[in-house]
C-alpha positions as a Markdown table, in Angstrom:
| # | Residue | x | y | z |
|---|---|---|---|---|
| 1 | Met | -131.1 | -137.6 | -258.0 |
| 2 | Pro | -131.7 | -135.8 | -261.3 |
| 3 | Gly | -131.2 | -132.5 | -259.6 |
| 4 | Ser | -127.7 | -133.5 | -258.6 |
| 5 | Arg | -126.4 | -133.6 | -262.2 |
| 6 | Val | -125.2 | -130.2 | -263.4 |
| 7 | Ala | -125.1 | -129.2 | -267.1 |
| 8 | Arg | -122.2 | -127.1 | -268.3 |
| 9 | Arg | -122.5 | -124.9 | -271.3 |
| 10 | Arg | -120.4 | -126.3 | -274.2 |
| 11 | Arg | -119.0 | -124.9 | -277.5 |
| 12 | Tyr | -119.4 | -127.3 | -280.4 |
| 13 | Leu | -118.0 | -127.2 | -283.9 |
| 14 | Val | -120.0 | -128.8 | -286.7 |
| 15 | Cys | -120.2 | -129.1 | -290.5 |
| 16 | Glu | -123.4 | -129.1 | -292.6 |
| 17 | Pro | -123.9 | -132.4 | -294.4 |
| 18 | Arg | -124.4 | -130.6 | -297.8 |
| 19 | His | -122.2 | -133.1 | -299.6 |
| 20 | Phe | -122.9 | -136.1 | -297.4 |
| 21 | Ala | -122.8 | -139.5 | -299.2 |
| 22 | Val | -121.5 | -143.0 | -298.9 |
| 23 | Arg | -119.1 | -143.3 | -301.9 |
| 24 | Tyr | -116.6 | -145.7 | -300.4 |
| 25 | Ala | -116.4 | -148.3 | -297.6 |
| 26 | Ile | -113.9 | -147.8 | -294.8 |
| 27 | Asn | -115.9 | -149.4 | -292.0 |
| 28 | Pro | -118.4 | -152.2 | -291.8 |
| 29 | Trp | -121.4 | -149.8 | -291.8 |
| 30 | Met | -120.6 | -148.3 | -295.2 |
| 31 | His | -122.2 | -149.8 | -298.3 |
| 32 | Pro | -121.9 | -147.5 | -301.4 |
| 33 | Asp | -124.7 | -149.3 | -303.1 |
| 34 | Arg | -127.1 | -148.3 | -300.3 |
| 35 | Pro | -128.9 | -145.0 | -301.1 |
| 36 | Val | -128.4 | -142.0 | -298.8 |
| 37 | Asp | -131.2 | -139.5 | -298.4 |
| 38 | Val | -129.3 | -136.2 | -298.2 |
| 39 | Ser | -132.4 | -134.2 | -297.5 |
| 40 | Leu | -133.3 | -136.4 | -294.6 |
| 41 | Ala | -129.7 | -136.2 | -293.3 |
| 42 | Gln | -129.8 | -132.4 | -293.5 |
| 43 | Arg | -133.1 | -132.3 | -291.5 |
| 44 | Gln | -131.7 | -134.7 | -288.9 |
| 45 | Trp | -128.5 | -132.7 | -288.6 |
| 46 | Arg | -130.5 | -129.4 | -288.2 |
| 47 | Thr | -132.5 | -130.9 | -285.4 |
| 48 | Leu | -129.3 | -131.8 | -283.6 |
| 49 | Ile | -128.0 | -128.3 | -283.9 |
| 50 | Asp | -131.3 | -126.8 | -282.8 |
| 51 | Thr | -131.4 | -129.2 | -279.8 |
| 52 | Tyr | -127.9 | -128.1 | -278.7 |
| 53 | Arg | -128.9 | -124.5 | -278.9 |
| 54 | Asp | -132.1 | -125.1 | -277.1 |
| 55 | His | -130.1 | -126.5 | -274.2 |
| 56 | Gly | -127.9 | -123.4 | -274.0 |
| 57 | His | -124.8 | -124.6 | -276.0 |
| 58 | Thr | -122.9 | -122.6 | -278.6 |
| 59 | Val | -122.6 | -124.0 | -282.0 |
| 60 | Glu | -119.9 | -122.9 | -284.6 |
| 61 | Thr | -119.8 | -124.2 | -288.2 |
| 62 | Val | -117.1 | -125.1 | -290.7 |
| 63 | Arg | -117.9 | -124.6 | -294.4 |
| 64 | Pro | -118.5 | -128.0 | -296.1 |
| 65 | Glu | -116.2 | -128.7 | -299.1 |
| 66 | Pro | -117.3 | -130.5 | -302.3 |
| 67 | Gly | -115.8 | -133.9 | -302.7 |
| 68 | Leu | -115.5 | -134.6 | -298.9 |
| 69 | Pro | -118.7 | -136.6 | -298.1 |
| 70 | Asp | -117.5 | -137.4 | -294.5 |
| 71 | Met | -116.6 | -133.9 | -293.6 |
| 72 | Val | -119.8 | -133.7 | -291.6 |
| 73 | Phe | -118.1 | -135.9 | -289.0 |
| 74 | Ala | -116.4 | -133.0 | -287.3 |
| 75 | Ala | -115.3 | -135.0 | -284.2 |
| 76 | Asn | -112.6 | -136.7 | -286.3 |
| 77 | Ala | -110.9 | -133.5 | -287.2 |
| 78 | Ala | -109.1 | -132.6 | -284.0 |
| 79 | Val | -109.1 | -132.8 | -280.2 |
| 80 | Val | -109.1 | -129.5 | -278.3 |
| 81 | Val | -108.0 | -129.3 | -274.7 |
| 82 | Glu | -107.6 | -126.0 | -272.8 |
| 83 | Gly | -107.6 | -124.1 | -276.1 |
| 84 | Arg | -104.8 | -126.2 | -277.7 |
| 85 | Val | -105.6 | -128.0 | -280.9 |
| 86 | Phe | -104.2 | -131.3 | -282.0 |
| 87 | Gly | -105.3 | -132.0 | -285.5 |
| 88 | Ser | -105.8 | -135.2 | -287.5 |
| 89 | Arg | -104.0 | -137.4 | -289.9 |
| 90 | Tyr | -106.6 | -139.8 | -291.3 |
| 91 | Leu | -105.8 | -143.5 | -292.1 |
| 92 | Ala | -108.1 | -143.6 | -295.2 |
| 93 | Pro | -106.7 | -141.6 | -298.2 |
| 94 | Glu | -110.3 | -140.5 | -299.0 |
| 95 | Arg | -110.5 | -138.6 | -295.8 |
| 96 | Arg | -107.1 | -137.0 | -295.6 |
| 97 | Pro | -108.1 | -133.8 | -297.3 |
| 98 | Glu | -110.6 | -133.1 | -294.5 |
| 99 | Ser | -107.9 | -131.9 | -292.2 |
| 100 | Val | -107.1 | -128.9 | -294.3 |
| 101 | Pro | -110.4 | -126.9 | -293.9 |
| 102 | Tyr | -110.7 | -127.8 | -290.3 |
| 103 | Glu | -107.1 | -126.7 | -289.5 |
| 104 | Ala | -107.8 | -123.5 | -291.5 |
| 105 | Trp | -110.9 | -122.8 | -289.4 |
| 106 | Phe | -109.0 | -123.2 | -286.1 |
| 107 | Lys | -106.1 | -121.0 | -287.3 |
| 108 | Ala | -108.6 | -118.3 | -288.5 |
| 109 | Glu | -110.0 | -118.4 | -284.9 |
| 110 | Gly | -106.6 | -117.7 | -283.5 |
| 111 | Tyr | -105.6 | -121.3 | -282.4 |
| 112 | Asp | -102.2 | -122.9 | -282.9 |
| 113 | Val | -102.7 | -126.3 | -284.5 |
| 114 | Gln | -100.4 | -129.2 | -284.1 |
| 115 | His | -100.6 | -131.6 | -287.0 |
| 116 | Pro | -99.9 | -135.2 | -286.1 |
| 117 | Glu | -96.9 | -137.2 | -287.4 |
| 118 | Ser | -98.8 | -140.5 | -286.9 |
| 119 | Val | -102.3 | -141.6 | -287.9 |
| 120 | Cys | -104.7 | -139.9 | -285.5 |
| 121 | Glu | -108.4 | -139.3 | -285.9 |
| 122 | Gly | -109.3 | -136.6 | -283.4 |
| 123 | Glu | -112.1 | -137.1 | -280.9 |
| 124 | Gly | -113.0 | -140.3 | -282.8 |
| 125 | Asp | -110.3 | -142.0 | -280.8 |
| 126 | Leu | -109.4 | -139.4 | -278.1 |
| 127 | Val | -111.9 | -138.7 | -275.3 |
| 128 | Pro | -110.9 | -136.1 | -272.8 |
| 129 | Ala | -112.2 | -137.4 | -269.5 |
| 130 | Gly | -111.3 | -135.2 | -266.5 |
| 131 | Arg | -107.7 | -135.9 | -265.4 |
| 132 | Trp | -106.7 | -137.9 | -268.5 |
| 133 | Ile | -107.4 | -138.5 | -272.1 |
| 134 | Leu | -108.8 | -141.9 | -273.0 |
| 135 | Ala | -107.3 | -143.0 | -276.3 |
| 136 | Gly | -108.5 | -145.8 | -278.7 |
| 137 | Thr | -106.3 | -147.8 | -281.0 |
| 138 | Gly | -106.7 | -151.0 | -283.0 |
| 139 | Phe | -108.3 | -149.8 | -286.2 |
| 140 | Arg | -107.5 | -146.2 | -286.8 |
| 141 | Thr | -105.4 | -144.0 | -284.4 |
| 142 | Thr | -102.0 | -145.5 | -283.6 |
| 143 | Arg | -100.2 | -145.8 | -280.3 |
| 144 | Glu | -97.5 | -143.5 | -281.6 |
| 145 | Ala | -100.2 | -140.9 | -281.9 |
| 146 | His | -101.1 | -141.5 | -278.2 |
| 147 | Arg | -97.5 | -140.6 | -277.3 |
| 148 | Glu | -97.7 | -137.4 | -279.5 |
| 149 | Val | -100.9 | -136.4 | -277.8 |
| 150 | Gln | -99.5 | -136.8 | -274.3 |
| 151 | Glu | -96.4 | -134.8 | -275.1 |
| 152 | Phe | -98.5 | -132.0 | -276.7 |
| 153 | Phe | -101.1 | -131.6 | -274.0 |
| 154 | Gly | -99.1 | -132.8 | -271.0 |
| 155 | Val | -102.1 | -134.8 | -269.9 |
| 156 | Pro | -101.9 | -138.5 | -269.1 |
| 157 | Val | -103.1 | -140.6 | -272.0 |
| 158 | Ile | -104.7 | -144.0 | -271.2 |
| 159 | Gly | -104.4 | -146.4 | -274.2 |
| 160 | Leu | -107.4 | -148.7 | -274.9 |
| 161 | Thr | -107.5 | -151.4 | -277.6 |
| 162 | Leu | -110.6 | -151.8 | -279.7 |
| 163 | Val | -111.3 | -155.3 | -281.0 |
| 164 | Asp | -114.6 | -155.2 | -282.8 |
| 165 | Pro | -114.6 | -153.7 | -286.3 |
| 166 | Tyr | -118.1 | -152.3 | -285.8 |
| 167 | Phe | -116.7 | -150.1 | -283.1 |
| 168 | Tyr | -113.7 | -148.9 | -285.0 |
| 169 | His | -113.4 | -145.6 | -283.2 |
| 170 | Leu | -113.4 | -145.1 | -279.4 |
| 171 | Asp | -116.4 | -142.8 | -279.7 |
| 172 | Thr | -118.6 | -145.6 | -281.0 |
| 173 | Ala | -117.9 | -147.7 | -277.8 |
| 174 | Leu | -117.5 | -145.1 | -275.0 |
| 175 | Phe | -118.4 | -141.6 | -274.1 |
| 176 | Ala | -117.7 | -139.3 | -271.1 |
| 177 | Leu | -120.7 | -138.5 | -269.0 |
| 178 | Asp | -118.9 | -135.8 | -267.0 |
| 179 | Glu | -115.5 | -135.3 | -265.5 |
| 180 | Glu | -115.7 | -138.4 | -263.3 |
| 181 | Asn | -117.6 | -141.1 | -265.2 |
| 182 | Val | -118.2 | -142.8 | -268.6 |
| 183 | Ala | -120.6 | -145.1 | -270.3 |
| 184 | Tyr | -119.2 | -147.9 | -272.5 |
| 185 | Tyr | -119.7 | -151.3 | -274.1 |
| 186 | Pro | -117.1 | -153.7 | -272.5 |
| 187 | Glu | -117.0 | -156.3 | -275.3 |
| 188 | Ala | -115.7 | -153.7 | -277.8 |
| 189 | Phe | -112.4 | -153.7 | -275.9 |
| 190 | Ser | -109.5 | -156.2 | -275.3 |
| 191 | Pro | -109.5 | -158.0 | -272.0 |
| 192 | Gly | -106.7 | -155.8 | -270.6 |
| 193 | Ser | -108.5 | -152.6 | -271.7 |
| 194 | Arg | -111.7 | -153.9 | -270.0 |
| 195 | Glu | -109.7 | -154.3 | -266.8 |
| 196 | Val | -108.3 | -150.8 | -267.1 |
| 197 | Leu | -111.8 | -149.3 | -267.6 |
| 198 | Ala | -113.1 | -151.3 | -264.6 |
| 199 | Arg | -110.4 | -149.9 | -262.4 |
| 200 | Leu | -110.8 | -146.3 | -263.6 |
| 201 | Tyr | -114.6 | -146.3 | -263.6 |
| 202 | Pro | -116.0 | -148.8 | -261.1 |
| 203 | Asp | -119.4 | -147.0 | -261.4 |
| 204 | Ala | -119.5 | -146.7 | -265.2 |
| 205 | Val | -122.8 | -147.0 | -267.0 |
| 206 | Pro | -122.7 | -150.3 | -269.0 |
| 207 | Ala | -124.1 | -150.7 | -272.4 |
| 208 | Thr | -125.2 | -153.8 | -274.2 |
| 209 | Arg | -124.3 | -154.7 | -277.8 |
| 210 | Glu | -127.8 | -153.7 | -278.8 |
| 211 | Asp | -127.3 | -150.2 | -277.3 |
| 212 | Ala | -123.9 | -150.0 | -279.0 |
| 213 | Met | -125.1 | -151.1 | -282.4 |
| 214 | Ala | -127.9 | -148.5 | -282.2 |
| 215 | Phe | -125.1 | -145.8 | -281.8 |
| 216 | Gly | -126.1 | -145.2 | -278.2 |
| 217 | Leu | -122.5 | -144.7 | -277.2 |
| 218 | Asn | -121.9 | -142.2 | -280.0 |
| 219 | Ser | -123.5 | -139.7 | -277.6 |
| 220 | Val | -122.8 | -136.3 | -276.2 |
| 221 | Ser | -123.2 | -135.3 | -272.6 |
| 222 | Asp | -123.1 | -131.8 | -271.0 |
| 223 | Gly | -122.9 | -133.3 | -267.6 |
| 224 | Arg | -126.7 | -133.6 | -267.2 |
| 225 | His | -128.3 | -133.9 | -270.6 |
| 226 | Val | -127.2 | -136.8 | -272.8 |
| 227 | Phe | -128.0 | -136.4 | -276.5 |
| 228 | Ile | -128.5 | -140.0 | -277.5 |
| 229 | Ala | -129.8 | -142.1 | -280.4 |
| 230 | Pro | -133.5 | -142.8 | -279.7 |
| 231 | Glu | -133.1 | -146.6 | -280.5 |
| 232 | Ala | -130.7 | -147.0 | -277.5 |
| 233 | Thr | -133.6 | -147.4 | -275.1 |
| 234 | Gly | -131.8 | -149.7 | -272.6 |
| 235 | Leu | -128.9 | -147.4 | -272.2 |
| 236 | Ala | -131.2 | -144.3 | -271.9 |
| 237 | Gly | -133.1 | -146.0 | -269.1 |
| 238 | Arg | -129.9 | -146.8 | -267.2 |
| 239 | Leu | -128.7 | -143.2 | -267.7 |
| 240 | Ala | -132.0 | -141.9 | -266.3 |
| 241 | Asp | -131.6 | -144.2 | -263.3 |
| 242 | Arg | -128.3 | -142.5 | -262.6 |
| 243 | Gly | -129.8 | -139.0 | -262.7 |
| 244 | Tyr | -128.9 | -138.1 | -266.3 |
| 245 | Val | -131.5 | -136.7 | -268.7 |
| 246 | Pro | -131.6 | -138.5 | -272.0 |
| 247 | Val | -132.4 | -136.3 | -275.0 |
| 248 | Pro | -133.2 | -138.5 | -278.0 |
| 249 | Val | -132.0 | -137.1 | -281.4 |
| 250 | Asp | -132.4 | -139.2 | -284.5 |
| 251 | Leu | -129.3 | -139.3 | -286.7 |
| 252 | Ser | -130.1 | -142.6 | -288.3 |
| 253 | Glu | -129.2 | -141.5 | -291.9 |
| 254 | Phe | -125.6 | -141.0 | -290.7 |
| 255 | His | -125.5 | -144.6 | -289.4 |
| 256 | Lys | -125.1 | -145.6 | -293.0 |
| 257 | Ala | -121.6 | -144.1 | -292.9 |
| 258 | Gly | -120.8 | -145.4 | -289.4 |
| 259 | Gly | -121.5 | -142.1 | -287.6 |
| 260 | Gly | -123.9 | -140.6 | -285.2 |
| 261 | Ile | -124.4 | -137.7 | -282.8 |
| 262 | Lys | -120.8 | -137.5 | -281.4 |
| 263 | Cys | -119.2 | -138.1 | -284.8 |
| 264 | Cys | -121.0 | -134.9 | -286.0 |
| 265 | Thr | -119.8 | -132.9 | -282.9 |
| 266 | Gln | -116.4 | -131.5 | -282.1 |
| 267 | Glu | -116.1 | -130.0 | -278.6 |
| 268 | Ile | -114.0 | -126.9 | -278.3 |
| 269 | Arg | -112.6 | -126.9 | -274.8 |
| 270 | Ser | -111.2 | -123.5 | -274.0 |
């Protein structure tokens, strides 16, 4: 079965954690009194970038800006579909300035950027998944933003309600494995959203709360390789049983801010 999974080369946008810190608390993972080892975070981040490149992927970088400790979480900055960029409007005032350098980067690369009218946190809550975009709400991105995204891209948007504050963004509770399937933690979603996911993805790879709390669902897949937190051993085993190849990458220092592999990775879909 592993031979049946095909990797597709991806283009990722990232930001060096030069100014990474936990200076405020906007999710249950963040504790400003808990020390952050910036040197360790930089080493972990560099390992992630090297791993992407070792697997044939292109990695672009945005310059980090002083005073923006969460700018390393590039996924929140936008969602890109077929070369069109829908930017971000953050809920937390502390993060709102992050949209400026990211939008400037995209514009310098020749992209037109649509800035949201409603709160919208990029790939944190918007997961392109083949024929549609899965869209989270409940803690950050609003349903009004879901409508904006559908109008902008002309792609059906499937709204999903998150109910557990530890999984405040969709990308902490679900990720796309390929164009046809996903992995997710059912209990992170409302009952109706669980039914929607069961109908859309009857063969989805389920995750336990232990997997999810280890940031196992904050993963990145190229269709064959799944870059995943090493602590999510149960989920990694189930993925391997389905023919995917887990690639463990430790980003544990970023867990202190509620982030992981996917949070640090924006996919540029041309």
